mmCIF file with all atom_site columns, C-alpha atoms in Angstrom:
data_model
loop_
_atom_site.group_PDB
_atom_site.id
_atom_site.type_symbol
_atom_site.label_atom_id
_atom_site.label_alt_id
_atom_site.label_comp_id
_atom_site.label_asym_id
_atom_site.label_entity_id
_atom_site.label_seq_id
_atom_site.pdbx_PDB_ins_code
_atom_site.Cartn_x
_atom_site.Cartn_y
_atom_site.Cartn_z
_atom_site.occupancy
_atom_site.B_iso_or_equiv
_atom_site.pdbx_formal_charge
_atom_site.auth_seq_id
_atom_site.auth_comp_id
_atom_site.auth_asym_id
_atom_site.auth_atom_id
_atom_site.pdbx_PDB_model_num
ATOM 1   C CA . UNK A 1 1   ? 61.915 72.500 119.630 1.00 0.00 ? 1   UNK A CA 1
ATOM 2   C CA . UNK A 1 2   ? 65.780 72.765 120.598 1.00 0.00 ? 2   UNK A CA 1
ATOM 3   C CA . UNK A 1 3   ? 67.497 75.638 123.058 1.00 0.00 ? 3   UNK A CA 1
ATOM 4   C CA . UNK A 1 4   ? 70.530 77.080 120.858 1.00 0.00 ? 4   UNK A CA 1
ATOM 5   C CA . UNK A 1 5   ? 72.540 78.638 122.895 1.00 0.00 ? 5   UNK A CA 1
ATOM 6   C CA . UNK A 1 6   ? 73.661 81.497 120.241 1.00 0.00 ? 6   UNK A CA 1
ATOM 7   C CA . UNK A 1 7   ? 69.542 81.995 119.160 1.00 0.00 ? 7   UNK A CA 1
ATOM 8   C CA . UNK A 1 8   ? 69.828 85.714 119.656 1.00 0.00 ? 8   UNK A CA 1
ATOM 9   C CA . UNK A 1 9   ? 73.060 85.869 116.936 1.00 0.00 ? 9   UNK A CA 1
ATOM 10  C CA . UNK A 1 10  ? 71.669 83.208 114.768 1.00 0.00 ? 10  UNK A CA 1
ATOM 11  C CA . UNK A 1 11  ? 68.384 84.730 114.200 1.00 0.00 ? 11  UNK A CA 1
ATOM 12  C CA . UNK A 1 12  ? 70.106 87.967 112.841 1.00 0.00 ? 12  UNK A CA 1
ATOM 13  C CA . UNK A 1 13  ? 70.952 85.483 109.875 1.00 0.00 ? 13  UNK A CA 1
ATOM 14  C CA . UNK A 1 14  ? 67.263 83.995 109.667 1.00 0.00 ? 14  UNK A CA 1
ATOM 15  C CA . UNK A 1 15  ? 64.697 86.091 111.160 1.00 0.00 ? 15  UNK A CA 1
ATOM 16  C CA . UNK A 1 16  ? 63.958 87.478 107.827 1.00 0.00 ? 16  UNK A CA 1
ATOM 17  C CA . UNK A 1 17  ? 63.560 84.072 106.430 1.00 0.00 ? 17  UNK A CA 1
ATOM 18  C CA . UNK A 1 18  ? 61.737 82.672 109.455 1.00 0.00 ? 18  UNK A CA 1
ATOM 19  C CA . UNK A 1 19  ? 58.900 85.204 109.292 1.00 0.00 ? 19  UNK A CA 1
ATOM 20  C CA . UNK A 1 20  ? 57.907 84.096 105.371 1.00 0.00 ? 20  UNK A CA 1
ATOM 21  C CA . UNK A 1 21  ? 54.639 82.809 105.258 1.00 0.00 ? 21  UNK A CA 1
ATOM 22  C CA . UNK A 1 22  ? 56.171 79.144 102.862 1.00 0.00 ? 22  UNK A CA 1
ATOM 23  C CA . UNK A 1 23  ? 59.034 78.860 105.437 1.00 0.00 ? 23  UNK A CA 1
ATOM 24  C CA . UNK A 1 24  ? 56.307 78.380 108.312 1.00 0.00 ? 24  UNK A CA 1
ATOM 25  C CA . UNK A 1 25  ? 54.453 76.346 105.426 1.00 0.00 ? 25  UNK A CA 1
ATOM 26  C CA . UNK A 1 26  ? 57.129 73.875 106.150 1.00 0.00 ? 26  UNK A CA 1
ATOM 27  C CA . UNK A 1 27  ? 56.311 73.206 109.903 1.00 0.00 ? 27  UNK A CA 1
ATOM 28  C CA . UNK A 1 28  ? 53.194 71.258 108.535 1.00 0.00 ? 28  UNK A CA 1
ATOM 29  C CA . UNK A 1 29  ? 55.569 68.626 106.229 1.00 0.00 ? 29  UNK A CA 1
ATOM 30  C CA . UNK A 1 30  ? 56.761 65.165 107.983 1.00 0.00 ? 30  UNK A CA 1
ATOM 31  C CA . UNK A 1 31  ? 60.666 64.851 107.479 1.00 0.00 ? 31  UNK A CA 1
ATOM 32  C CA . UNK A 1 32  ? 62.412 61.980 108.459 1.00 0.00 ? 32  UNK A CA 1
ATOM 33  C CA . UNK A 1 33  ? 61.000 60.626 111.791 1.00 0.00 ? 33  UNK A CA 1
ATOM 34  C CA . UNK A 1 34  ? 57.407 61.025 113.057 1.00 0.00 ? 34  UNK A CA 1
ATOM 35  C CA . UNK A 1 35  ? 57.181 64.520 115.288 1.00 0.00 ? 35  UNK A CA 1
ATOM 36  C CA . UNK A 1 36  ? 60.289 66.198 113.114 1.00 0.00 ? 36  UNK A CA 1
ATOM 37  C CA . UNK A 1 37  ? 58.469 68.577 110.576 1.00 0.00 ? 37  UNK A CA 1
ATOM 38  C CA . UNK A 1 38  ? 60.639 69.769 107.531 1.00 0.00 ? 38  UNK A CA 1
ATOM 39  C CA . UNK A 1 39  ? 60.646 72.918 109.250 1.00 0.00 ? 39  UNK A CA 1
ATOM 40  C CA . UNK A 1 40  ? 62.190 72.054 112.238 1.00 0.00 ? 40  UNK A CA 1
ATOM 41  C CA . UNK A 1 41  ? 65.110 69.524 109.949 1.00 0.00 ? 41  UNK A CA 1
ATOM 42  C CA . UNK A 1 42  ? 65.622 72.802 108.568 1.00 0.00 ? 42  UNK A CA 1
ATOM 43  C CA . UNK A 1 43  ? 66.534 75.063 111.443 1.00 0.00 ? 43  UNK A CA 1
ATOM 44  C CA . UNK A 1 44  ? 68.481 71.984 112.872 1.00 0.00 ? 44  UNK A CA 1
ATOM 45  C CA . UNK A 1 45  ? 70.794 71.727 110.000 1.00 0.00 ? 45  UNK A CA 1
ATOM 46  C CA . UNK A 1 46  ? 71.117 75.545 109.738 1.00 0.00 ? 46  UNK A CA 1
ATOM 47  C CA . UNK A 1 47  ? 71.954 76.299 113.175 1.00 0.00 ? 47  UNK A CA 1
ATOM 48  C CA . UNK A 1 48  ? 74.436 73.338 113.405 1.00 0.00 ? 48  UNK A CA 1
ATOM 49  C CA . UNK A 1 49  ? 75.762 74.374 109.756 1.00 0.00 ? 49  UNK A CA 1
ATOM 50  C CA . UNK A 1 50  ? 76.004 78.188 111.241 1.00 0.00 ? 50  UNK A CA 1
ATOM 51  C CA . UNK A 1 51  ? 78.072 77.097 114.175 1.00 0.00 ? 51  UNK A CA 1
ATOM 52  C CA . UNK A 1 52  ? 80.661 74.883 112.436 1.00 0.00 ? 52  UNK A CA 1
ATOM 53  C CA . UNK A 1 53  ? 80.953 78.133 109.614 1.00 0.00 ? 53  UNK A CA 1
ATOM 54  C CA . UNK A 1 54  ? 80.720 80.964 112.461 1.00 0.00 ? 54  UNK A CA 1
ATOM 55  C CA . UNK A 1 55  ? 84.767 81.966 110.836 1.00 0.00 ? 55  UNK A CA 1
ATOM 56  C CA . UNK A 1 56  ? 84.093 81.851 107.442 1.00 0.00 ? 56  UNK A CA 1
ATOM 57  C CA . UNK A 1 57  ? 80.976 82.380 105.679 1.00 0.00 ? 57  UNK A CA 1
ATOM 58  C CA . UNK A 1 58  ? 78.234 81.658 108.750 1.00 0.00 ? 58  UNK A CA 1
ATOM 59  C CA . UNK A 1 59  ? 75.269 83.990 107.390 1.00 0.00 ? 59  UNK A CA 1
ATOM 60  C CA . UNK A 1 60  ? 75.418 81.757 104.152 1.00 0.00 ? 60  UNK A CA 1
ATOM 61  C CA . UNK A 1 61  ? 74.945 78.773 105.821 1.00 0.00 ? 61  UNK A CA 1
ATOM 62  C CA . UNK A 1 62  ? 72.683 79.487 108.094 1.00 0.00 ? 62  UNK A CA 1
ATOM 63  C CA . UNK A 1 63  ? 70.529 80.898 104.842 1.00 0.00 ? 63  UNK A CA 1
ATOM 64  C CA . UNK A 1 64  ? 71.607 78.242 102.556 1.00 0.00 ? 64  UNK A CA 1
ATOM 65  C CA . UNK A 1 65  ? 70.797 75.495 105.807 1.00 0.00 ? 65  UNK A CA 1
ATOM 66  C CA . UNK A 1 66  ? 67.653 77.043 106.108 1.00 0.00 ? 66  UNK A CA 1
ATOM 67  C CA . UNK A 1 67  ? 66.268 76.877 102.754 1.00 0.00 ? 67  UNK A CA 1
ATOM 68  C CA . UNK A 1 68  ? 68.041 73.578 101.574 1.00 0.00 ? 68  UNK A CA 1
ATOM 69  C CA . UNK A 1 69  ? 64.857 71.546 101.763 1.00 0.00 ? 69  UNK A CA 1
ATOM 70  C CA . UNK A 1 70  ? 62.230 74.263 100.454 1.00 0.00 ? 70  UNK A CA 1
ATOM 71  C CA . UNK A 1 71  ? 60.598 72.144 98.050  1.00 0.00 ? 71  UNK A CA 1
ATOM 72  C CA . UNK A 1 72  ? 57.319 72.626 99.863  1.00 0.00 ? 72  UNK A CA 1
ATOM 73  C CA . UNK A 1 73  ? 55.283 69.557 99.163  1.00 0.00 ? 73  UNK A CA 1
ATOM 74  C CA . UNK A 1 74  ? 54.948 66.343 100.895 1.00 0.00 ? 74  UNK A CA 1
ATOM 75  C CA . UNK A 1 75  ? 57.448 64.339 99.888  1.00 0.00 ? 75  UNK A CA 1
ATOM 76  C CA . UNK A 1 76  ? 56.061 60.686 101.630 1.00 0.00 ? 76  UNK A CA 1
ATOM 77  C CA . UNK A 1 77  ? 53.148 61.293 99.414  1.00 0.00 ? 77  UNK A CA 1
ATOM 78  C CA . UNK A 1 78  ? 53.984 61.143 95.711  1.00 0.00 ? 78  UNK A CA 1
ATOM 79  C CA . UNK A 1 79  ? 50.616 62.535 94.463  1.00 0.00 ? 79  UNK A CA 1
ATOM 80  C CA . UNK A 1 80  ? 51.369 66.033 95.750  1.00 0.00 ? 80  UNK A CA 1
ATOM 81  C CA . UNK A 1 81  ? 54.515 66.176 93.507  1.00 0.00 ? 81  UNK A CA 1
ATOM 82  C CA . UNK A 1 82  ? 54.058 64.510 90.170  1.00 0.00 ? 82  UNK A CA 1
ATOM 83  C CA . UNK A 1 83  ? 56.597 63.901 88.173  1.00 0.00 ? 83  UNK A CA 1
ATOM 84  C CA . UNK A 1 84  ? 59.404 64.856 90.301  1.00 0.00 ? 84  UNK A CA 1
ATOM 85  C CA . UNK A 1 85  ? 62.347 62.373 91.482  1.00 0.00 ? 85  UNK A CA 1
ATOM 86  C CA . UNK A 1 86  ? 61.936 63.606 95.150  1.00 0.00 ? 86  UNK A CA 1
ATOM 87  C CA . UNK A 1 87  ? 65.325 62.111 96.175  1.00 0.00 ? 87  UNK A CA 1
ATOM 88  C CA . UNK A 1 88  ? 67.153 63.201 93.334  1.00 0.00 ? 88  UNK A CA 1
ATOM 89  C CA . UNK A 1 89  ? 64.966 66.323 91.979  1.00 0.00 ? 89  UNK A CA 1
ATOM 90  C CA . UNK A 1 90  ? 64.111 68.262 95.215  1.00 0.00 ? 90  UNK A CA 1
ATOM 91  C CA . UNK A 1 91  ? 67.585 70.137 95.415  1.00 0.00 ? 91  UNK A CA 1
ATOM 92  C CA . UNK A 1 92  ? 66.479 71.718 92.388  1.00 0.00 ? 92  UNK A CA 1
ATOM 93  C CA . UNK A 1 93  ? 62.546 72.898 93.342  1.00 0.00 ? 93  UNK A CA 1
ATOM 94  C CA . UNK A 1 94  ? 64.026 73.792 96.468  1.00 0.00 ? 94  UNK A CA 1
ATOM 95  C CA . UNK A 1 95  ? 66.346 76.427 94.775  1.00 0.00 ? 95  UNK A CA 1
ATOM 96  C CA . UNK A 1 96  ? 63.641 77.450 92.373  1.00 0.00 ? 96  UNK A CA 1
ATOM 97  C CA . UNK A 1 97  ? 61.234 78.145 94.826  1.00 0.00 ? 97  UNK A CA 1
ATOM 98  C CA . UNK A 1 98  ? 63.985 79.873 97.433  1.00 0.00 ? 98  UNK A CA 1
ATOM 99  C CA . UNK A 1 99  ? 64.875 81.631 94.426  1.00 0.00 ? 99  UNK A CA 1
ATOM 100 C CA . UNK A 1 100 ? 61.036 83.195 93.749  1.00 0.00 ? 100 UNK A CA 1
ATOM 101 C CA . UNK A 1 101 ? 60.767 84.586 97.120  1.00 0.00 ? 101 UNK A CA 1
ATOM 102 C CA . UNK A 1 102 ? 64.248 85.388 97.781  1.00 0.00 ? 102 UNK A CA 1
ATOM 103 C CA . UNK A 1 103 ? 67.577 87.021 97.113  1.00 0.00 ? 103 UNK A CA 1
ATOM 104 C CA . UNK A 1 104 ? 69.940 84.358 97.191  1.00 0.00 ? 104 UNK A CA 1
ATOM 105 C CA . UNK A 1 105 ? 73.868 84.445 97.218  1.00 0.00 ? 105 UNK A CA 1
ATOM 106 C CA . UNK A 1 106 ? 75.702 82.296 94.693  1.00 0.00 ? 106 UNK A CA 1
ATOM 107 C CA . UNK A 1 107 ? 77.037 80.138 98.423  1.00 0.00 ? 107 UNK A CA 1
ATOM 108 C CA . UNK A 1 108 ? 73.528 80.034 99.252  1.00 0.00 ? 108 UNK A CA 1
ATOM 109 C CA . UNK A 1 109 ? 72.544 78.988 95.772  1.00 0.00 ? 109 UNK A CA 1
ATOM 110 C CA . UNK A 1 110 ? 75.402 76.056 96.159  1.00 0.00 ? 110 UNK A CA 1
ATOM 111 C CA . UNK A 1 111 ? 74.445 74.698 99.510  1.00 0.00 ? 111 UNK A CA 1
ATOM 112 C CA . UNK A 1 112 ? 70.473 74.312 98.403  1.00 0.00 ? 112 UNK A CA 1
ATOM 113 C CA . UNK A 1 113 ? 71.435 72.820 94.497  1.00 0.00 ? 113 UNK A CA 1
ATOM 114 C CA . UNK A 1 114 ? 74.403 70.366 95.941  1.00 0.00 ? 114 UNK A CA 1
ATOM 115 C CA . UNK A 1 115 ? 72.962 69.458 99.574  1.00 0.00 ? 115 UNK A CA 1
ATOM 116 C CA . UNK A 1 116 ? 72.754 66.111 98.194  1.00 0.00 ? 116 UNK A CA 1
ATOM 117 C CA . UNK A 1 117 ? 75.608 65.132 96.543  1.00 0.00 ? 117 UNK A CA 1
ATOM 118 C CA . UNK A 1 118 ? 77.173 62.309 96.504  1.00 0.00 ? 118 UNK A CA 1
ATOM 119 C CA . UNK A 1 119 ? 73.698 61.070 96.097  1.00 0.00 ? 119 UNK A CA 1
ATOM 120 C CA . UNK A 1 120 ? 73.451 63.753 92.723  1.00 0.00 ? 120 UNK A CA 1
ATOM 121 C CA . UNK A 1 121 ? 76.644 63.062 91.562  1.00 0.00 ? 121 UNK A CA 1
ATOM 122 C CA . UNK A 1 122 ? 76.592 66.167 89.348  1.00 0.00 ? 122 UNK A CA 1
ATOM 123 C CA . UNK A 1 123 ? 75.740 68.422 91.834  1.00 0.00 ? 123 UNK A CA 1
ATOM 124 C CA . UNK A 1 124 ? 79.249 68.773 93.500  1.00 0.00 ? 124 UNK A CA 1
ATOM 125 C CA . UNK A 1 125 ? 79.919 71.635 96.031  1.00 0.00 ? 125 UNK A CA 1
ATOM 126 C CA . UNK A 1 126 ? 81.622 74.902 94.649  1.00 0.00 ? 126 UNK A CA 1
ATOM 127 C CA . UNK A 1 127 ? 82.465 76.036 98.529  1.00 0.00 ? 127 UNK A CA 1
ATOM 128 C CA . UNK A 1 128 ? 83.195 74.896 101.754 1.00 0.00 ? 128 UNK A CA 1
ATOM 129 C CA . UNK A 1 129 ? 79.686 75.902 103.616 1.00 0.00 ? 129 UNK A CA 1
ATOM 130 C CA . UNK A 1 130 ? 77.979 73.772 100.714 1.00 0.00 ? 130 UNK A CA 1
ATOM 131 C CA . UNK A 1 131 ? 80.028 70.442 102.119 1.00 0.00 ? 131 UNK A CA 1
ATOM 132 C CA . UNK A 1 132 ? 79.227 71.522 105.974 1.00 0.00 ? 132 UNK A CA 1
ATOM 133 C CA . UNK A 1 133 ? 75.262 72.360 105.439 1.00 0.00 ? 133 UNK A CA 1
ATOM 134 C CA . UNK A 1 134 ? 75.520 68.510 103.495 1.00 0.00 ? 134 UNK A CA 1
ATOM 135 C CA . UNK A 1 135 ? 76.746 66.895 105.961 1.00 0.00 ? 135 UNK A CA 1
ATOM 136 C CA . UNK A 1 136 ? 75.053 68.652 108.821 1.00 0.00 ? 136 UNK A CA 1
ATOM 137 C CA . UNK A 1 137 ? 71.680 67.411 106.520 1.00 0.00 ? 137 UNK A CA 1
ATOM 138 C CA . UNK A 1 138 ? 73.355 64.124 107.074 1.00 0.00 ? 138 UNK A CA 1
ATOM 139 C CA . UNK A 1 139 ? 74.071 64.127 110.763 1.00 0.00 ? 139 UNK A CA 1
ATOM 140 C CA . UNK A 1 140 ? 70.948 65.608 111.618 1.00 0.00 ? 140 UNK A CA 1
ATOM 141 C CA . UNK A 1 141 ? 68.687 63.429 109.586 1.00 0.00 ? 141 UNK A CA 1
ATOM 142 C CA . UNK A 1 142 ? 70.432 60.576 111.288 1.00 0.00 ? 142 UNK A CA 1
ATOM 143 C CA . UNK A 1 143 ? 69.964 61.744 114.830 1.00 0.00 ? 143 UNK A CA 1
ATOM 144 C CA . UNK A 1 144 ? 66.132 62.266 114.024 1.00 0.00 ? 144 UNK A CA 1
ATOM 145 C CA . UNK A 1 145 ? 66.028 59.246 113.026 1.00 0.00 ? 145 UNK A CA 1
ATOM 146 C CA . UNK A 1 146 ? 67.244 57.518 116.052 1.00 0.00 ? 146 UNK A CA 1
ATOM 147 C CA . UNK A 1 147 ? 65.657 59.776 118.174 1.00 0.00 ? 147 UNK A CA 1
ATOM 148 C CA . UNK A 1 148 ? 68.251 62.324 119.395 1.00 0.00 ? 148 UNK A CA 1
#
């Protein structure tokens, strides 16, 4: 969908991730503008959270980016996900279900459970790639939804 110019150094981050059967899953959920899957949101706030962390911790955000929305339901339909608070909840089924198929870091950990914060209020961010991946979710989200 996008041309990164650093793919080749990214994907030594993600590849791993990328090839998982549920991480593909998330090609076929609608995000935040018509033609933007959840998938795609994803790699977009990764790669942009990667760059902006490529001198401190970049392979945690680019993991942490990655997985931040792997809650792996439709979210515009509230009968696939009963009982769950999407806005406020899916931080939290995101990490449990990142945390079932993968080893996570405790940075990784923080950027999925605090991505958004302020809107959780408890869930503030214990590192700085947690704050860059939340606001890259941010930024992003906002250029999809004008069209960018």
């Amino acid at each position: 969908m996008w041309n990164f110019k650093y793919k080749n150094q990214y994907l030594n981050y993600v590849s791993d991730l990328m090839q998982d059967t549920a991480v593909q899953s998330m090609r076929l959920l609608p995000q935040h503008r018509a033609g933007v899957s959840c998938y795609h949101h994803s790699v977009l706030v990764s790669y942009a959270s990667w760059r902006v962390c490529d001198l401190v911790a970049a392979g945690a955000a680019a993991r942490g980016g990655l997985l931040h929305d792997f809650y792996l339901y439709n979210w515009r339909d509230a009968a696939s996900h009963p009982g769950i608070r999407h806005g406020s909840q899916h931080p939290e089924v995101a990490l449990r279900n990142a945390r079932a198929r993968f080893s996570l870091t405790w940075r990784e950990e923080d950027i999925i459970r605090s991505h958004m914060f302020p809107y959780t209020p408890t869930k503030v961010y214990r590192c700085l790639e947690s704050a860059v991946v939340s606001t890259m979710d941010k930024l992003c989200a906002a250029a999809e939804l004008v069209g960018l």
